[in-house]
């Protein structure tokens, strides 16, 4: 097929604005999926995605559509909808010429709508504005259209008003997609260049690469080369998702599909790499993607040290399906052997946690999530650290830099006050206030990532009664007056409980951490002193009083079986905690240090 | 363990009488009001269970009739039961009956003494009438004094009293008064139990409803420590977490439990540990009597713990004794080396000064007693 009849597009939207429903409707109208033979929201693959209502992995579906007597091939490339997955969105968008920007008419433009629209524009993707859920009584399509025009510069009269649920306006939208979005540039005569925009691991077929062919073409049994990795393979299968995998002999320029080529491990494939013909290679690689950037780190230790190999193999399996997740062995003086894991964001971390529990059934102790820092040592070396425990002695440090983000918050005007107060308490600096309409405003902040990564979103939802949305984008590292808070439990410093914070809040944070820990660590047989130290100086102490009485009064012949069961349960309870010397620390305690609430 | 071993060791016989005059407020055990039942039928059924279950070779060193309250059986039924037992097992070292104050007079006590009962365990609980009525006990302080007096006059020289402490509303002073009252009565044995709030009891419900406030942990502990102090000063020796005796008057029947030696329990809800089997009889009285009538087994639950489990049970039970675990004896009895099997908790609690070892014995220290469960749980499983 000539590229003239191909349209590659994405749907981008804030979570729950109807992206997956619209995708379903398009699949139906094009006859790709007949009478709902598949589950709702077809493109969401994994259980967790479906449960959380979000999409983790981008998927691609090829459809046929007839318009004005001509057959078109439509390739829908799905994108994740959450703030943590910027990187995956950028990968998917780069494989498209256009995108449908979906906004819920009952909610209006949200922070992720803006972030995704900026991202699309930055990779040169043409946008079509779509106002969804216009059938609902609470829909405000005109106000929404004004917001879209005001914030995103798409003219309000050009926005399509649809209901993905009922199908209203979707046919017209499809026609517009064909007429308004540009086709791929025809580079069929050039040497092969195909972009890998995603990859998954299949238990039976090995690694499957999602590709967009930009130039030349891919054919069965072709000897291909991954230009970045420098590896060569022979294509064993080519195909498209329709939406099931269906094999083809050739993927031509402008087309989207999959490649299987005896690739053993997901880690052998770099997302953003260019596939070319080994004997007739492209002159240069396609404009690359930014590699995934892990922003949040947390240590995982097996509850029981003998489970270390089990934990390693679980992480290996998780990494097979998730190229954005990383793990490296870690040895903590207090907690023993474990792994430092890197995540795109907190939600990504929670997803990995859940999969670890659900699919691998291992008791783990996890430390409080932290961001990474840049340390400039006295000899001007710059070193990145992903954990407070790696921080060198202060006397060796010239400068400590923390990550900053551009934070966008969209909210109703009535909660501005609360949000500004919250942002101020987290060292955020207001850059811009932009009224989207009479009642809604967009606030732009420069914010330290460490201050917003953990509980900020929940607090934001709290002060705005659930209405505010936020998105953020990493902008760079900047020096700050940062100090490390050390916690001593029973006089032993526990590295896994340390935290890097701004000096201005260090003392109050430290005291609060002690109060949290006193509540989270159960009473023991002896008194446990808790101390907090900043820069070697103890600034506060607390103690956990021992329990005074814990003994069964009567134990005679008839009580043995029951009593033994009770004692075993008591012992089991201890096992789920991590021993530091004679002190047992439960999982909640490690997380409690980040609890900043009163 | 095998049959021969059971024969050459100590063993005990327990008989359970699940009757009470009325249920106490704190009691979580199965028992029924005696007036609703035909006690003759129950005693007959128990005697039949002796015939059905117990081999002639069984020769217990100790016998214990407990409950409920055996003393609320009509005198002729209690005598029939005791007579049957002593004719089957004429030679026992210790024969105890649990007695509630106010339930047996001097004549009936004399009769029991003559038939071979040589130890009484009296459920005194408190020497404060307000506390007694709080607990739902039906006797008075005067009844206790009279019961001890009658027992002595009937010729009993081995009398034990049960006391409950940490009763809501009690104070350290009132507890000391209770202890001194018990000591002053000149008994040989005292058991002191902290009041426990068993599930589904009226007392537990009252706590949940906020009507009753349990004694705080610190006072509870002080009361326990006071008991040890006062009783030891009066010439009693603490030989188990809750038990104190004048030298030579330790309850041998209960020592048998803490040694994890075999015992057979007869009667509704009675538990046995025999041939490495732990079994429990049918609890409900009528179902029990019917099963006996049909010649069917009365065992409701049965479990055969593995040798390792038995070793753990033995360690937990032994450690409740002040003498603790006899290291050599433990190995002979269970086949396991205690120092290896429990190396981890022994090291840990040794360092914390909660466990000590001397003269081939491993035992909980004085400081460990009030928090024994937090230590014993690490011996409950390996």
mmCIF file with all atom_site columns, C-alpha atoms in Angstrom, chain A residues 523 525-526 546-572 574-575 582 584, chain B residues 193-194 217-218 220-221 241-243 254 257-258 263 271 278 303 309 312-313 316-317 320 349 369-375 377-378 380-381:
data_model
loop_
_atom_site.group_PDB
_atom_site.id
_atom_site.type_symbol
_atom_site.label_atom_id
_atom_site.label_alt_id
_atom_site.label_comp_id
_atom_site.label_asym_id
_atom_site.label_entity_id
_atom_site.label_seq_id
_atom_site.pdbx_PDB_ins_code
_atom_site.Cartn_x
_atom_site.Cartn_y
_atom_site.Cartn_z
_atom_site.occupancy
_atom_site.B_iso_or_equiv
_atom_site.pdbx_formal_charge
_atom_site.auth_seq_id
_atom_site.auth_comp_id
_atom_site.auth_asym_id
_atom_site.auth_atom_id
_atom_site.pdbx_PDB_model_num
ATOM 1  C CA . UNK A 1 523 ? 7.158  -2.718  72.034 1.00 0.00 ? 523 UNK A CA 1
ATOM 2  C CA . UNK A 1 525 ? 11.159 -6.983  75.893 1.00 0.00 ? 525 UNK A CA 1
ATOM 3  C CA . UNK A 1 526 ? 13.440 -4.053  76.618 1.00 0.00 ? 526 UNK A CA 1
ATOM 4  C CA . UNK A 1 546 ? 9.095  -2.283  76.854 1.00 0.00 ? 546 UNK A CA 1
ATOM 5  C CA . UNK A 1 547 ? 6.003  -4.371  77.349 1.00 0.00 ? 547 UNK A CA 1
ATOM 6  C CA . UNK A 1 548 ? 5.642  -5.322  80.953 1.00 0.00 ? 548 UNK A CA 1
ATOM 7  C CA . UNK A 1 549 ? 3.505  -8.388  80.888 1.00 0.00 ? 549 UNK A CA 1
ATOM 8  C CA . UNK A 1 550 ? 3.085  -11.072 78.302 1.00 0.00 ? 550 UNK A CA 1
ATOM 9  C CA . UNK A 1 551 ? 2.539  -14.465 79.775 1.00 0.00 ? 551 UNK A CA 1
ATOM 10 C CA . UNK A 1 552 ? -0.209 -17.044 79.766 1.00 0.00 ? 552 UNK A CA 1
ATOM 11 C CA . UNK A 1 553 ? -1.438 -17.567 83.303 1.00 0.00 ? 553 UNK A CA 1
ATOM 12 C CA . UNK A 1 554 ? -2.603 -21.162 82.957 1.00 0.00 ? 554 UNK A CA 1
ATOM 13 C CA . UNK A 1 555 ? -1.062 -23.877 80.862 1.00 0.00 ? 555 UNK A CA 1
ATOM 14 C CA . UNK A 1 556 ? -2.155 -27.403 81.733 1.00 0.00 ? 556 UNK A CA 1
ATOM 15 C CA . UNK A 1 557 ? -2.786 -30.613 79.836 1.00 0.00 ? 557 UNK A CA 1
ATOM 16 C CA . UNK A 1 558 ? -5.860 -29.496 77.921 1.00 0.00 ? 558 UNK A CA 1
ATOM 17 C CA . UNK A 1 559 ? -4.318 -26.215 76.799 1.00 0.00 ? 559 UNK A CA 1
ATOM 18 C CA . UNK A 1 560 ? -1.204 -27.461 75.000 1.00 0.00 ? 560 UNK A CA 1
ATOM 19 C CA . UNK A 1 561 ? -2.415 -27.669 71.395 1.00 0.00 ? 561 UNK A CA 1
ATOM 20 C CA . UNK A 1 562 ? -4.221 -24.360 71.466 1.00 0.00 ? 562 UNK A CA 1
ATOM 21 C CA . UNK A 1 563 ? -1.411 -22.577 73.270 1.00 0.00 ? 563 UNK A CA 1
ATOM 22 C CA . UNK A 1 564 ? 1.226  -23.870 70.861 1.00 0.00 ? 564 UNK A CA 1
ATOM 23 C CA . UNK A 1 565 ? -0.797 -22.481 67.976 1.00 0.00 ? 565 UNK A CA 1
ATOM 24 C CA . UNK A 1 566 ? -1.044 -19.101 69.655 1.00 0.00 ? 566 UNK A CA 1
ATOM 25 C CA . UNK A 1 567 ? 2.721  -19.030 70.270 1.00 0.00 ? 567 UNK A CA 1
ATOM 26 C CA . UNK A 1 568 ? 3.446  -20.004 66.680 1.00 0.00 ? 568 UNK A CA 1
ATOM 27 C CA . UNK A 1 569 ? 1.302  -17.159 65.453 1.00 0.00 ? 569 UNK A CA 1
ATOM 28 C CA . UNK A 1 570 ? 3.181  -14.813 67.733 1.00 0.00 ? 570 UNK A CA 1
ATOM 29 C CA . UNK A 1 571 ? 6.424  -16.050 66.228 1.00 0.00 ? 571 UNK A CA 1
ATOM 30 C CA . UNK A 1 572 ? 5.089  -15.683 62.679 1.00 0.00 ? 572 UNK A CA 1
ATOM 31 C CA . UNK A 1 574 ? 7.934  -11.474 64.342 1.00 0.00 ? 574 UNK A CA 1
ATOM 32 C CA . UNK A 1 575 ? 9.124  -13.132 61.140 1.00 0.00 ? 575 UNK A CA 1
ATOM 33 C CA . UNK A 1 582 ? 17.616 -7.491  68.836 1.00 0.00 ? 582 UNK A CA 1
ATOM 34 C CA . UNK A 1 584 ? 12.368 -6.127  65.094 1.00 0.00 ? 584 UNK A CA 1
ATOM 35 C CA . UNK B 2 193 ? -3.465 -16.364 87.865 1.00 0.00 ? 193 UNK B CA 1
ATOM 36 C CA . UNK B 2 194 ? -3.823 -12.976 86.228 1.00 0.00 ? 194 UNK B CA 1
ATOM 37 C CA . UNK B 2 217 ? -0.170 -3.598  82.396 1.00 0.00 ? 217 UNK B CA 1
ATOM 38 C CA . UNK B 2 218 ? 2.199  -1.977  84.853 1.00 0.00 ? 218 UNK B CA 1
ATOM 39 C CA . UNK B 2 220 ? -0.602 -6.296  86.537 1.00 0.00 ? 220 UNK B CA 1
ATOM 40 C CA . UNK B 2 221 ? 3.135  -6.824  86.487 1.00 0.00 ? 221 UNK B CA 1
ATOM 41 C CA . UNK B 2 241 ? 5.126  -19.359 86.245 1.00 0.00 ? 241 UNK B CA 1
ATOM 42 C CA . UNK B 2 242 ? 1.860  -19.378 88.213 1.00 0.00 ? 242 UNK B CA 1
ATOM 43 C CA . UNK B 2 243 ? 2.504  -21.968 90.931 1.00 0.00 ? 243 UNK B CA 1
ATOM 44 C CA . UNK B 2 254 ? 0.717  -30.660 86.964 1.00 0.00 ? 254 UNK B CA 1
ATOM 45 C CA . UNK B 2 257 ? 2.096  -31.825 82.168 1.00 0.00 ? 257 UNK B CA 1
ATOM 46 C CA . UNK B 2 258 ? 5.072  -29.489 82.173 1.00 0.00 ? 258 UNK B CA 1
ATOM 47 C CA . UNK B 2 263 ? -1.633 -38.528 80.602 1.00 0.00 ? 263 UNK B CA 1
ATOM 48 C CA . UNK B 2 271 ? -7.653 -33.973 76.836 1.00 0.00 ? 271 UNK B CA 1
ATOM 49 C CA . UNK B 2 278 ? -3.080 -35.636 71.511 1.00 0.00 ? 278 UNK B CA 1
ATOM 50 C CA . UNK B 2 303 ? -3.580 -35.074 66.404 1.00 0.00 ? 303 UNK B CA 1
ATOM 51 C CA . UNK B 2 309 ? 6.726  -30.668 67.253 1.00 0.00 ? 309 UNK B CA 1
ATOM 52 C CA . UNK B 2 312 ? 9.035  -27.843 70.738 1.00 0.00 ? 312 UNK B CA 1
ATOM 53 C CA . UNK B 2 313 ? 6.079  -28.527 73.002 1.00 0.00 ? 313 UNK B CA 1
ATOM 54 C CA . UNK B 2 316 ? 7.805  -24.590 75.882 1.00 0.00 ? 316 UNK B CA 1
ATOM 55 C CA . UNK B 2 317 ? 6.262  -26.586 78.735 1.00 0.00 ? 317 UNK B CA 1
ATOM 56 C CA . UNK B 2 320 ? 7.458  -22.648 82.299 1.00 0.00 ? 320 UNK B CA 1
ATOM 57 C CA . UNK B 2 349 ? 17.759 -14.311 75.027 1.00 0.00 ? 349 UNK B CA 1
ATOM 58 C CA . UNK B 2 369 ? 8.818  -14.646 83.791 1.00 0.00 ? 369 UNK B CA 1
ATOM 59 C CA . UNK B 2 370 ? 6.355  -11.759 83.326 1.00 0.00 ? 370 UNK B CA 1
ATOM 60 C CA . UNK B 2 371 ? 7.067  -11.700 79.590 1.00 0.00 ? 371 UNK B CA 1
ATOM 61 C CA . UNK B 2 372 ? 7.558  -15.429 79.096 1.00 0.00 ? 372 UNK B CA 1
ATOM 62 C CA . UNK B 2 373 ? 5.272  -15.770 76.058 1.00 0.00 ? 373 UNK B CA 1
ATOM 63 C CA . UNK B 2 374 ? 7.343  -13.350 74.010 1.00 0.00 ? 374 UNK B CA 1
ATOM 64 C CA . UNK B 2 375 ? 10.292 -15.686 74.580 1.00 0.00 ? 375 UNK B CA 1
ATOM 65 C CA . UNK B 2 377 ? 7.045  -18.239 71.089 1.00 0.00 ? 377 UNK B CA 1
ATOM 66 C CA . UNK B 2 378 ? 10.546 -18.563 69.658 1.00 0.00 ? 378 UNK B CA 1
ATOM 67 C CA . UNK B 2 380 ? 7.216  -23.024 69.588 1.00 0.00 ? 380 UNK B CA 1
ATOM 68 C CA . UNK B 2 381 ? 8.515  -23.724 66.117 1.00 0.00 ? 381 UNK B CA 1
#
